[in-house]
XYZ file of C-alpha atoms in Angstrom:
606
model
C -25.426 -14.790 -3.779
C -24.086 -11.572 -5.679
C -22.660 -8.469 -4.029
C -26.407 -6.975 -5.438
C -28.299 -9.666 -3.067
C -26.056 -8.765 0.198
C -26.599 -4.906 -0.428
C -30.404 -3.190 0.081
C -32.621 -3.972 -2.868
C -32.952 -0.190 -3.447
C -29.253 0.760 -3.275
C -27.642 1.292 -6.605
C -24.336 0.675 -5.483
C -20.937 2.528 -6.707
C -19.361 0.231 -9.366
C -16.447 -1.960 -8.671
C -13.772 -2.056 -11.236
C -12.880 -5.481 -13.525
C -9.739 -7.157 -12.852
C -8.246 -6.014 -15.951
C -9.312 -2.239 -15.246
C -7.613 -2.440 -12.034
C -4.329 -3.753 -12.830
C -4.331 -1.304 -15.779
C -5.137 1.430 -13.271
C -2.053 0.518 -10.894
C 0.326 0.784 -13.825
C -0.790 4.170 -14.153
C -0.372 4.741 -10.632
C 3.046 3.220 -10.451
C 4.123 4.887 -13.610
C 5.669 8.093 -12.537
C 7.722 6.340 -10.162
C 9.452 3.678 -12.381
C 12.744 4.474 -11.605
C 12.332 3.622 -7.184
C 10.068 0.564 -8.496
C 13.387 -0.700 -10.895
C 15.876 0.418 -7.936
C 13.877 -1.353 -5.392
C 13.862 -4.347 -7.506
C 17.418 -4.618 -8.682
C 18.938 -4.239 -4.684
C 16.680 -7.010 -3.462
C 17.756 -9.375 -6.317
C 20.799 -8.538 -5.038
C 20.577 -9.182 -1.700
C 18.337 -12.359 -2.375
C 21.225 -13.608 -4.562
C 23.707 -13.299 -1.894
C 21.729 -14.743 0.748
C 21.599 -17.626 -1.516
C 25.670 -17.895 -0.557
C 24.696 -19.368 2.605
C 23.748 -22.803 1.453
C 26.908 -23.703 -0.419
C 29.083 -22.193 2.010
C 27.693 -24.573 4.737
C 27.982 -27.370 2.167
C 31.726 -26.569 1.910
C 31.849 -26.323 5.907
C 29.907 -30.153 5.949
C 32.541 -31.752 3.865
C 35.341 -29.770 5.301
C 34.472 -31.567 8.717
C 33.469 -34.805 6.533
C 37.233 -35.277 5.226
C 38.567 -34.637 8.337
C 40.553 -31.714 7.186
C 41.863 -29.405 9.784
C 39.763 -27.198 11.398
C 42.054 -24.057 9.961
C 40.032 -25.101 6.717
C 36.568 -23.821 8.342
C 38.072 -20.113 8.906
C 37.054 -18.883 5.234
C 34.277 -20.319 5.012
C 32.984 -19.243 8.485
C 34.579 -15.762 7.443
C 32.035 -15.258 4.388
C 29.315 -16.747 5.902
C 29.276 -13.377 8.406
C 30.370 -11.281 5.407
C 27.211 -12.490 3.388
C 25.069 -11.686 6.267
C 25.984 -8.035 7.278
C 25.703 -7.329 3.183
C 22.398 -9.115 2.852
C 21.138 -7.604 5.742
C 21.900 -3.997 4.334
C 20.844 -4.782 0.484
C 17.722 -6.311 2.158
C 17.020 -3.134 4.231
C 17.848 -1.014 1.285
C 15.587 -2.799 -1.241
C 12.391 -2.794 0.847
C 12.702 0.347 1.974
C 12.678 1.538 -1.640
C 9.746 -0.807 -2.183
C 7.960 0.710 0.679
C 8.432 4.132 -0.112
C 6.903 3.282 -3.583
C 3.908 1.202 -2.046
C 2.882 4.708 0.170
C 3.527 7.181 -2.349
C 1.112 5.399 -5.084
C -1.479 4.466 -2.052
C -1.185 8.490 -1.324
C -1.998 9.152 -5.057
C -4.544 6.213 -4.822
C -6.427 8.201 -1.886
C -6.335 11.724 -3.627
C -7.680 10.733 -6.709
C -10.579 8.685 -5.037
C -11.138 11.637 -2.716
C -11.231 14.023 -5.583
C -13.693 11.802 -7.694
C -15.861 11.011 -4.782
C -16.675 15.291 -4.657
C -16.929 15.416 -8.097
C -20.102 12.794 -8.064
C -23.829 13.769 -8.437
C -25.229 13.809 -5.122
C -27.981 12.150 -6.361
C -25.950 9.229 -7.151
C -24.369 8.994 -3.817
C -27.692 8.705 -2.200
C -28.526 6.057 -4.480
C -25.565 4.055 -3.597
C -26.482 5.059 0.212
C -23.666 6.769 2.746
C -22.462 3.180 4.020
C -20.726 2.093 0.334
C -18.736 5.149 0.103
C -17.899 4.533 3.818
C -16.723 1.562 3.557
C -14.893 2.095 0.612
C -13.240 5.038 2.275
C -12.572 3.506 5.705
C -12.634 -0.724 5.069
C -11.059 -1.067 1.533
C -8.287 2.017 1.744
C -7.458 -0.096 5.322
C -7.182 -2.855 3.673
C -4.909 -1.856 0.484
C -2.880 0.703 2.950
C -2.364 -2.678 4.922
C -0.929 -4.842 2.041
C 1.280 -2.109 1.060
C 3.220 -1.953 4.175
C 3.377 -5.603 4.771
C 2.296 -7.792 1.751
C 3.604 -6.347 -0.840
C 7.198 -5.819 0.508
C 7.139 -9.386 1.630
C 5.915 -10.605 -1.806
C 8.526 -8.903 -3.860
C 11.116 -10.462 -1.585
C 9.698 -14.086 -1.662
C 9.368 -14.270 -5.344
C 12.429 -13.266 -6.228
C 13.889 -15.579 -3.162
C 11.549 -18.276 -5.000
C 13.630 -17.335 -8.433
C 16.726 -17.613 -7.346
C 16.690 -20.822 -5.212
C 15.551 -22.846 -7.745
C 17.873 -21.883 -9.999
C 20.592 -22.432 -7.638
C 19.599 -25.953 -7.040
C 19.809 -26.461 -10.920
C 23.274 -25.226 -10.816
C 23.840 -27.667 -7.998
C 21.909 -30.500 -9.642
C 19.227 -30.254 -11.982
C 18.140 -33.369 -10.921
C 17.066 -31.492 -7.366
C 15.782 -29.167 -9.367
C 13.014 -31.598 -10.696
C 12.937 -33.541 -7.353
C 11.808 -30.116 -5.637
C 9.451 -29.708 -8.622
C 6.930 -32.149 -7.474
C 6.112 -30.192 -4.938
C 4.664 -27.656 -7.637
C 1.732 -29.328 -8.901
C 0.235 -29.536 -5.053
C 1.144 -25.645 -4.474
C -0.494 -25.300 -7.693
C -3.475 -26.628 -7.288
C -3.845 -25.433 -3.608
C -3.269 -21.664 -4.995
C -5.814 -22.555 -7.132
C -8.447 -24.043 -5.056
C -7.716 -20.688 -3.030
C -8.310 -18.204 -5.074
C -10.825 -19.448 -7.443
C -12.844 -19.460 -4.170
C -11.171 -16.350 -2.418
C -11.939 -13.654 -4.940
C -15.810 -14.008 -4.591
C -15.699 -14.434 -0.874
C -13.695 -11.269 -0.279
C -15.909 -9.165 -2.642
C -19.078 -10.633 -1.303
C -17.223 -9.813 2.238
C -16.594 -6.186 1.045
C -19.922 -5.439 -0.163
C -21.542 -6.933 2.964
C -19.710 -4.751 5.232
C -21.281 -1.538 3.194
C -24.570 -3.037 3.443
C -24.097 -3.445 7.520
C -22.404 -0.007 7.903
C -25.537 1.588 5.823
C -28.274 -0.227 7.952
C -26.244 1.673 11.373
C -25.757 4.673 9.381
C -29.885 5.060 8.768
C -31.023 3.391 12.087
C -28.324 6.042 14.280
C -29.345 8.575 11.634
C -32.963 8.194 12.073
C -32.964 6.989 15.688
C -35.915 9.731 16.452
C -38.251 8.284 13.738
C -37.444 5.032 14.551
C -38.763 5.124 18.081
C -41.235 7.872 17.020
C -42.807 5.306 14.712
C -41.923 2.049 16.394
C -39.963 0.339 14.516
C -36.418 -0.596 16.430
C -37.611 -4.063 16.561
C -37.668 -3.902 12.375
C -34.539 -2.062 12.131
C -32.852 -4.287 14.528
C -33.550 -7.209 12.894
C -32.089 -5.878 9.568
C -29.282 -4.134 11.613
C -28.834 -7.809 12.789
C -29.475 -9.738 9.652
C -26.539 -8.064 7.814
C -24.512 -8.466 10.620
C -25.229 -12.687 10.556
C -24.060 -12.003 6.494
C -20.891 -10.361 7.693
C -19.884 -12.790 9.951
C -20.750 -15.715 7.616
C -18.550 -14.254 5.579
C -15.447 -13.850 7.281
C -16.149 -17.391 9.307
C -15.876 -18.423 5.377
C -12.947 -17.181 4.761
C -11.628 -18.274 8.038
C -12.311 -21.881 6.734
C -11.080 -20.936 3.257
C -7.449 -20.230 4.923
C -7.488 -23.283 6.926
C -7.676 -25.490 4.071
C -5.202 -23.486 2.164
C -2.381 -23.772 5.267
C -3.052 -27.550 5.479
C -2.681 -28.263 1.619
C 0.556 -26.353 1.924
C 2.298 -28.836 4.723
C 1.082 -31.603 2.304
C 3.256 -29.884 -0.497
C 6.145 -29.083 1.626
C 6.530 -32.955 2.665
C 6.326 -33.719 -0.898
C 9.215 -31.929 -2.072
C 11.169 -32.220 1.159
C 11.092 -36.284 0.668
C 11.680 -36.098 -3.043
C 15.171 -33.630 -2.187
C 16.291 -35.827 0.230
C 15.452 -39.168 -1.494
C 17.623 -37.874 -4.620
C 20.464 -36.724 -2.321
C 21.177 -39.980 -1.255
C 21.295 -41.885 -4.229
C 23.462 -39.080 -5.607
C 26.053 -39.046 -2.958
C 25.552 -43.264 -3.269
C 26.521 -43.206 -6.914
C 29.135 -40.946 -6.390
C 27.528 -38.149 -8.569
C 27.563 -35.596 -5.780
C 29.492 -34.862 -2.593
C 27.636 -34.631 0.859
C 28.119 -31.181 1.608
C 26.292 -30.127 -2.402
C 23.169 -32.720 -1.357
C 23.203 -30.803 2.252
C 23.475 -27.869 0.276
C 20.153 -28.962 -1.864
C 17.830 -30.105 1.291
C 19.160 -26.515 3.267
C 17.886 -24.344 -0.452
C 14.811 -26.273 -0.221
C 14.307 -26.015 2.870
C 14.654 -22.452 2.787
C 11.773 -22.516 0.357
C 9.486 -23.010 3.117
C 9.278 -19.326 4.313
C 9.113 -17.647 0.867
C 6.957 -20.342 -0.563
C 4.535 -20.450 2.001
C 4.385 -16.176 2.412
C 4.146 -16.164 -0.900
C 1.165 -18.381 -0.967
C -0.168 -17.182 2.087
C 0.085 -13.349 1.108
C -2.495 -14.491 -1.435
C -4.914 -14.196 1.493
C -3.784 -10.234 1.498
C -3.665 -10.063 -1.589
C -7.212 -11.084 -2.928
C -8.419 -9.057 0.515
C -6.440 -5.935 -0.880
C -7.074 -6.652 -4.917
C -11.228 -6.847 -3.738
C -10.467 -3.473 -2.018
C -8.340 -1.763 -4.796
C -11.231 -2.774 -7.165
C -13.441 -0.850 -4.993
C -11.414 2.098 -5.107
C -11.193 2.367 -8.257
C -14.093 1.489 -9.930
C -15.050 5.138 -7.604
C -11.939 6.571 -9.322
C -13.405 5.616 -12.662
C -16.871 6.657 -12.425
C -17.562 8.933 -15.213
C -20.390 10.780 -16.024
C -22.285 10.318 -19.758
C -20.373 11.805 -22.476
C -23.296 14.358 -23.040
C -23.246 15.044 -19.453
C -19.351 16.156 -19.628
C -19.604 17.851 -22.967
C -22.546 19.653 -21.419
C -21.964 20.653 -17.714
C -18.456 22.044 -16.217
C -18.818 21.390 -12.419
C -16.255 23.396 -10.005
C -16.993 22.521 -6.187
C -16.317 25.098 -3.738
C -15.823 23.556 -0.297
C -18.836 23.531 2.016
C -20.047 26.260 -0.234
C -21.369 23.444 -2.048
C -21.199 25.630 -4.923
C -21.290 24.508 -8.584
C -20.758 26.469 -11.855
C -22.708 25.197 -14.572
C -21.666 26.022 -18.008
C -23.986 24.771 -20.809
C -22.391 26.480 -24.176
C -24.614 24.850 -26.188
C -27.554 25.635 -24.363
C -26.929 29.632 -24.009
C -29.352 32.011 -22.296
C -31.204 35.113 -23.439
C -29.763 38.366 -23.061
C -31.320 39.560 -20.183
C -31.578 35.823 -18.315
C -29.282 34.647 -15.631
C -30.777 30.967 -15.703
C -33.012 29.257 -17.738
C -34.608 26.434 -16.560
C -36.715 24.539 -19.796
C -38.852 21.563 -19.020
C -36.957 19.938 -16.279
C -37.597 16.428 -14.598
C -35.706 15.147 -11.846
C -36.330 11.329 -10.487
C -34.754 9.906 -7.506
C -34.993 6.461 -9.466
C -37.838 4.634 -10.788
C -41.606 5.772 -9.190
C -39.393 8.325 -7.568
C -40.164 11.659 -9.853
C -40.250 14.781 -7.547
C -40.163 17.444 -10.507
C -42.737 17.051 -13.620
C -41.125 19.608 -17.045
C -40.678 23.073 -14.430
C -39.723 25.421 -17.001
C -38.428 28.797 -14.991
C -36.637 32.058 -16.052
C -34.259 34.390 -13.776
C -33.205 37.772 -14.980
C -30.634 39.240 -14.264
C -30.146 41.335 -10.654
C -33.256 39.728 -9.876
C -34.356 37.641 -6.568
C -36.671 34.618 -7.001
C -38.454 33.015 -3.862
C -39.286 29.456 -3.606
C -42.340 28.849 -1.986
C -44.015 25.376 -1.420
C -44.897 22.909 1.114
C -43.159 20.090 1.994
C -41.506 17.678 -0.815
C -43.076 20.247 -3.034
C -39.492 19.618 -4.820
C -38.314 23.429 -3.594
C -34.863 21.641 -2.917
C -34.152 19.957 -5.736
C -34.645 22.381 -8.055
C -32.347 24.652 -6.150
C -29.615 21.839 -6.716
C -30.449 21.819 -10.211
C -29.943 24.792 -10.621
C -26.909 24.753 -8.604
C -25.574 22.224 -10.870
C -24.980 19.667 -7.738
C -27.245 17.608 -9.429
C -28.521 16.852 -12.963
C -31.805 16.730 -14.210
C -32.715 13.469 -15.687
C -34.562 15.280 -18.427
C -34.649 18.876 -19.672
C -31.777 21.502 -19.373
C -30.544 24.065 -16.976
C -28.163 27.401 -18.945
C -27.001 29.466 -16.977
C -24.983 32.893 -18.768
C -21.594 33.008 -18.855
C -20.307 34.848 -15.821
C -16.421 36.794 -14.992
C -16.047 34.669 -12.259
C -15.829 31.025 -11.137
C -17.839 29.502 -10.120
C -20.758 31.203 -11.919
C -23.571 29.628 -9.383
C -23.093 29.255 -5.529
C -25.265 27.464 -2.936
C -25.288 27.626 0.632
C -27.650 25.538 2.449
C -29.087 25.032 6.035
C -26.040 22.083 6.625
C -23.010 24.302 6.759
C -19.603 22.699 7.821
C -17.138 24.442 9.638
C -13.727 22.957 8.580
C -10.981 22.698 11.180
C -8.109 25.429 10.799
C -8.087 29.214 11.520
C -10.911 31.551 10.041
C -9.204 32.910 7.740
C -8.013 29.577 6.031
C -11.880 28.561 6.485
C -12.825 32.317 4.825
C -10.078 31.688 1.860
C -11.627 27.935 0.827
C -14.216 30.347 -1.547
C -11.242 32.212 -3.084
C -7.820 31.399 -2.033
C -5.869 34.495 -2.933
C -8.374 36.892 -0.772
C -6.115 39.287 1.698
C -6.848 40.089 5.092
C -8.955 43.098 4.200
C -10.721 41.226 1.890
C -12.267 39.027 4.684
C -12.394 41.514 6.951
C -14.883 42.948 3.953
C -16.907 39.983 3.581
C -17.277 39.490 7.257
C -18.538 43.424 7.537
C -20.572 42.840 4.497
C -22.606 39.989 6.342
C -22.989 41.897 9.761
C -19.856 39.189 11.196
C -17.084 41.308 11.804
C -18.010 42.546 15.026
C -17.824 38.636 16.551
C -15.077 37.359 14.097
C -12.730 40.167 15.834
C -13.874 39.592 19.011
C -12.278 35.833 19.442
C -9.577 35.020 21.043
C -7.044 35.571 18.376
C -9.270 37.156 15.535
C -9.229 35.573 12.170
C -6.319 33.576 12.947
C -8.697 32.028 15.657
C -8.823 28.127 15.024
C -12.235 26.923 14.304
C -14.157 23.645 13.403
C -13.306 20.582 15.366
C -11.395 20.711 18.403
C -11.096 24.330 18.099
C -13.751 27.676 18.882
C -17.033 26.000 18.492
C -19.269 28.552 16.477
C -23.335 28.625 16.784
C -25.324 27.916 14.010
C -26.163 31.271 13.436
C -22.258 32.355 13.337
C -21.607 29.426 11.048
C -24.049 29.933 8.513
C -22.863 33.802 8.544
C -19.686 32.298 7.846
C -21.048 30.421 4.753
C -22.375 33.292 3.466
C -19.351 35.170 4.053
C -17.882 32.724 2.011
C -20.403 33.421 -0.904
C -19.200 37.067 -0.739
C -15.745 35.887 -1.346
C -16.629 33.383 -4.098
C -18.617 36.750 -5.762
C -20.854 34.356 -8.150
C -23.071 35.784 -10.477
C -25.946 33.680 -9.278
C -26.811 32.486 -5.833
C -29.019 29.811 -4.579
C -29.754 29.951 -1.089
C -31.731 26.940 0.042
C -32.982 27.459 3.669
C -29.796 29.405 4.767
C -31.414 31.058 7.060
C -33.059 28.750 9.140
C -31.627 29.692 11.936
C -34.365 32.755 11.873
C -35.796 31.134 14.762
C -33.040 31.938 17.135
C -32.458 34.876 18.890
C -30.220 36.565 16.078
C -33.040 35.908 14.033
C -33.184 39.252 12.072
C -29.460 39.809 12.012
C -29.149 36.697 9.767
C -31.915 37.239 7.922
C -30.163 40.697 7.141
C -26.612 38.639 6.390
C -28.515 36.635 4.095
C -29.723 40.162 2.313
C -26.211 41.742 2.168
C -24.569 38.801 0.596
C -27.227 38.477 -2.606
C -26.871 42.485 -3.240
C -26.452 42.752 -6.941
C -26.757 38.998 -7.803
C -29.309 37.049 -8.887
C -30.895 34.556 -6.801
C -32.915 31.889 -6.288
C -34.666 31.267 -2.445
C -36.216 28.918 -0.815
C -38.191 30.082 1.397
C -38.805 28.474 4.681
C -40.884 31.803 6.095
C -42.637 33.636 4.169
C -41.103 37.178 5.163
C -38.381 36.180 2.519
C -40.924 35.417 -0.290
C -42.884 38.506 0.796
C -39.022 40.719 0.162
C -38.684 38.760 -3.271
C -38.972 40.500 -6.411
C -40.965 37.629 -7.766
C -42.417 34.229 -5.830
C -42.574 30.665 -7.896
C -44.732 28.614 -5.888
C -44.266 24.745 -6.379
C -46.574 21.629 -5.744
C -46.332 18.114 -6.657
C -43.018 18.529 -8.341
C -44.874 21.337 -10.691
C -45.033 24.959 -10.725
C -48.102 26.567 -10.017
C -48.051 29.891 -9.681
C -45.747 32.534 -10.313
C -45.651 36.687 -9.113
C -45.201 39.113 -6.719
C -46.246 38.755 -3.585
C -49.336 40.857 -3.765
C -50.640 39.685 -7.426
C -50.459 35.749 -5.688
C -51.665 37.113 -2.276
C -55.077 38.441 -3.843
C -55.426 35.734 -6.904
C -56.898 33.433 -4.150
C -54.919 30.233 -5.112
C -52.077 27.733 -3.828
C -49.988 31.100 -2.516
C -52.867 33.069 -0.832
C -53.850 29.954 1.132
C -50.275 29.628 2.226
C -50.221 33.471 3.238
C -53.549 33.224 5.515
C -52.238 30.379 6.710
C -48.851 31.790 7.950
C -50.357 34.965 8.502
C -53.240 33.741 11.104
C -50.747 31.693 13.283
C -48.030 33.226 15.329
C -45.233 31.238 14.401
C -44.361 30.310 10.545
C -44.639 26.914 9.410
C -41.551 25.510 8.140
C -42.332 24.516 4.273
């Protein structure tokens, strides 16, 4: 079964990077830190080579006591054998803690560079993927990779260099217990291969089944009121629980998988252990060797067992961590088309969820703001919500939205926007002083945890105290904002001064005022009209689009009626455009809105 059979049939999800693309991508992480990774290196071969001083030393003690010498003769030998561990204890310590300290600061640049390009993509492409693929990615895999670092990796670099060494002490010994420990190889071998021939696809299934399970609770929590509203728990448990029984089968796979690999492992240590010892006797027999060099041998072997076997085993963490890092960064290395980047120049702003959109190819006429020409938008195949809209704004002026539901109001504001891209036609917007050149504030506003004014500054960083203070006035929020506990330096978000929807949404469009784009999209900002400060926000909403041009979607139509023009969408097309008193009299899609809305006492929400 592929990774495409575990996940939903409609998910496209995020791509996972090739083997080759991965290591490739860790040399460029480990790159700018060369110098700790060669320092790390070089102590533990150090240490690792005096450790390996142990093994002749107690050779020397064995025939010390074996020719009866006097026990005056075990003094230096005793002596260095506590010399050789206080130094290999503190070359050991040393070394990993360089190797450490390298792991975390390329898993830190690991994380920032996934975080970054995981902003930077399409929305539209995140919900094709669906929430629980990035989650897991974000939460399971970083885990995972975060977890080798710490522990695998140090461990690994030690027992392969202990691995190294050993062997080539026992040549100097011998080579003939050289070759005798060699027959052990062939079974390790062939066990490492049996592993992860078998390993890599169980871990990646593993990986991608975990998304899969993680989406199915992220939509059945998500949508718990539709779910019992339409009846269907007993459905969405059975697929909550159906990806579940693939998750589990899974791991109790790999479970299995390890077993195997530990008992093919004690096969290969007998092996060589009987092979060492078998060749130390008739050495010392013949005379060739003396008992305390063939004690020597079987101890070095011996003392292959722990690096051998971590080694081996930390193949288990590896291909768990090396499925993970794949994930990562085939996120990292999601690009968009090389039209698309030649094209668009996206700058996020925070929960501003602004976007500039810079087309220089595609330039605008003098007097238009935006120029939307024959767009189409498609959520995926079957899936078109906007049919060729073609749509002008000029300058300074204020453009409602005005549809029913999934008329396709919202995605052509995040067109527009530039958070997403058409999948045909072209969206110019005129080169503006500032940056970014488009903002959008939407209904789902996020409060970020910190104090106001650090929340304030996330639309333009270098904005003084009176400069928010401004913004805030401009927006009708000043009044509240001063009246917290501590003012702006007040800490909001989570675990700090919960703020209603209607404060936070001021706060967003406080925010726009700070950002000062040429164009704003607001798409159902002001939702909150329903509430008591209904009129205050409305008026907030009024302020902060003074002297730009916007684009509205309207959710009552009081804000289409205060719009210098109304576009008036349905079925993905536009059809109807004007003021609000040409459309209210031309007795079409608009008019039947407005007696609609008009006759009842409460707006519907389009």
């Amino acid at each position: 079964m592929t990774p495409t059979d575990i996940a939903d049939d409609s998910a496209e999800l995020l791509p996972i990077a090739t083997g080759a693309r991965t290591r490739a991508a860790l040399r460029t992480l480990i790159r700018p830190d060369r110098g700790r990774a060669i320092l790390g290196l070089g102590v533990l071969v150090g240490a690792t080579a005096v450790g390996l001083l142990v093994q002749p030393l107690l050779g020397r003690i064995v025939d010390i006591v074996a020719d009866g010498r006097p026990a005056d003769a075990l003094t230096l030998p005793v002596v260095l054998l506590l010399v050789v561990a206080v130094v290999q204890g503190v070359t050991t310590t040393l070394g990993l803690t360089q190797v450490a300290r390298l792991g975390e600061t390329v898993l830190a640049r690991l994380r920032e560079q996934f975080i970054e390009r995981a902003l930077q993509l399409p929305a539209d492409r995140l919900e094709r993927a669906g929430a629980g693929d990035l989650t897991a990615r974000v939460t399971g895999d970083v885990a995972r990779v975060a977890e080798a670092v710490r522990s695998a990796l140090p461990e690994m670099a030690r027992s392969v260099l202990a691995i190294v060494l050993t062997l080539g002490a026992m040549a100097l010994l011998d080579v003939r217990f050289l070759l005798a420990a060699l027959l052990a190889v062939p079974v390790q071998a062939l066990t490492a291969r049996w592993y992860v021939t078998r390993a890599v696809t169980v871990y990646a299934d593993q990986r991608v089944a975990n998304g899969a399970q993680q989406q199915q609770l992220l939509e059945t929590i998500g949508g718990a009121v539709t779910v019992r509203g339409h009846r269907l728990e007993e459905q969405h448990t059975e697929k909550s629980a159906a990806r579940s029984r693939r998750a589990v089968e899974l791991t109790m796979r790999s479970v299995h998988l390890v077993l195997g690999f530990y008992a093919r492992l004690h096969i290969a240590e007998y092996i060589g252990l009987a092979a060492v010892l078998v060749t130390g006797f008739f050495l010392v027999r013949d005379g060739s060797v003396s008992i305390g060099t063939a004690t020597a041998a079987a101890l070095y072997f011996h003392s292959l067992f722990g690096p051998v076997n971590a080694a081996l085993v930390l193949l288990d963490d590896a291909q768990s961590a090396a499925a993970g890092l794949a994930r990562l960064v085939g996120v990292t290395d999601l690009q968009e088309s090389t039209d698309l980047q030649e094209s668009t120049d996206l700058k996020a702003s925070a929960d501003l969820k602004a976007s500039a959109v810079r087309l220089p190819h595609q330039r605008t006429t003098s007097d238009a703001a935006v120029t939307v020409d024959a767009v189409s938008h498609a959520y995926g195949p079957g899936r078109t919500v906007l049919h060729e809209v073609s749509l002008t704004l000029r300058a300074g002026e204020h453009v409602a939205l005005v549809g029913t539901s999934g008329a396709g109001k919202s995605t052509l504001a995040r067109l527009v926007a530039g958070v997403q891209q058409p999948t045909g036609g072209t969206v110019s917007v005129a080169e503006g002083k500032t940056a970014p050149s488009v903002v959008l504030v939407t209904q789902e506003v996020h409060v970020f945890t910190g104090t106001l004014a650090e929340d304030l500054r996330l639309a333009r960083p270098d904005a003084t105290d009176a400069d928010l203070r401004t913004a805030l006035a401009t927006v009708h929020a000043l009044e509240w904002a001063e009246a917290l506990p501590e003012g702006l330096a007040t800490v909001v978000g989570e675990g700090g001064h919960r703020l209603d929807p209607a404060r936070a949404q001021q706060l967003a469009l406080a925010r726009l005022v700070l950002a000062d784009p040429p164009v704003a999209v607001l798409d159902e900002a002001t939702a909150e009209a329903g509430s008591a400060g209904a009129r205050t926000l409305e008026r907030s909403a009024e302020a902060a689009l003074a002297g730009r041009t916007a684009l509205v979607v309207a959710h009552r139509l009081t804000q289409a009626v205060a719009a210098d023009r109304i576009v008036v969408l349905e079925a993905g097309r536009v059809v109807e455009s004007g003021t609000h008193d040409e459309l209210r009299t031309a007795d079409g899609p608009y008019a039947t809105l407005w007696h609609a809305w008009s006759g009842s006492r409460a707006a519907p929400h389009l």
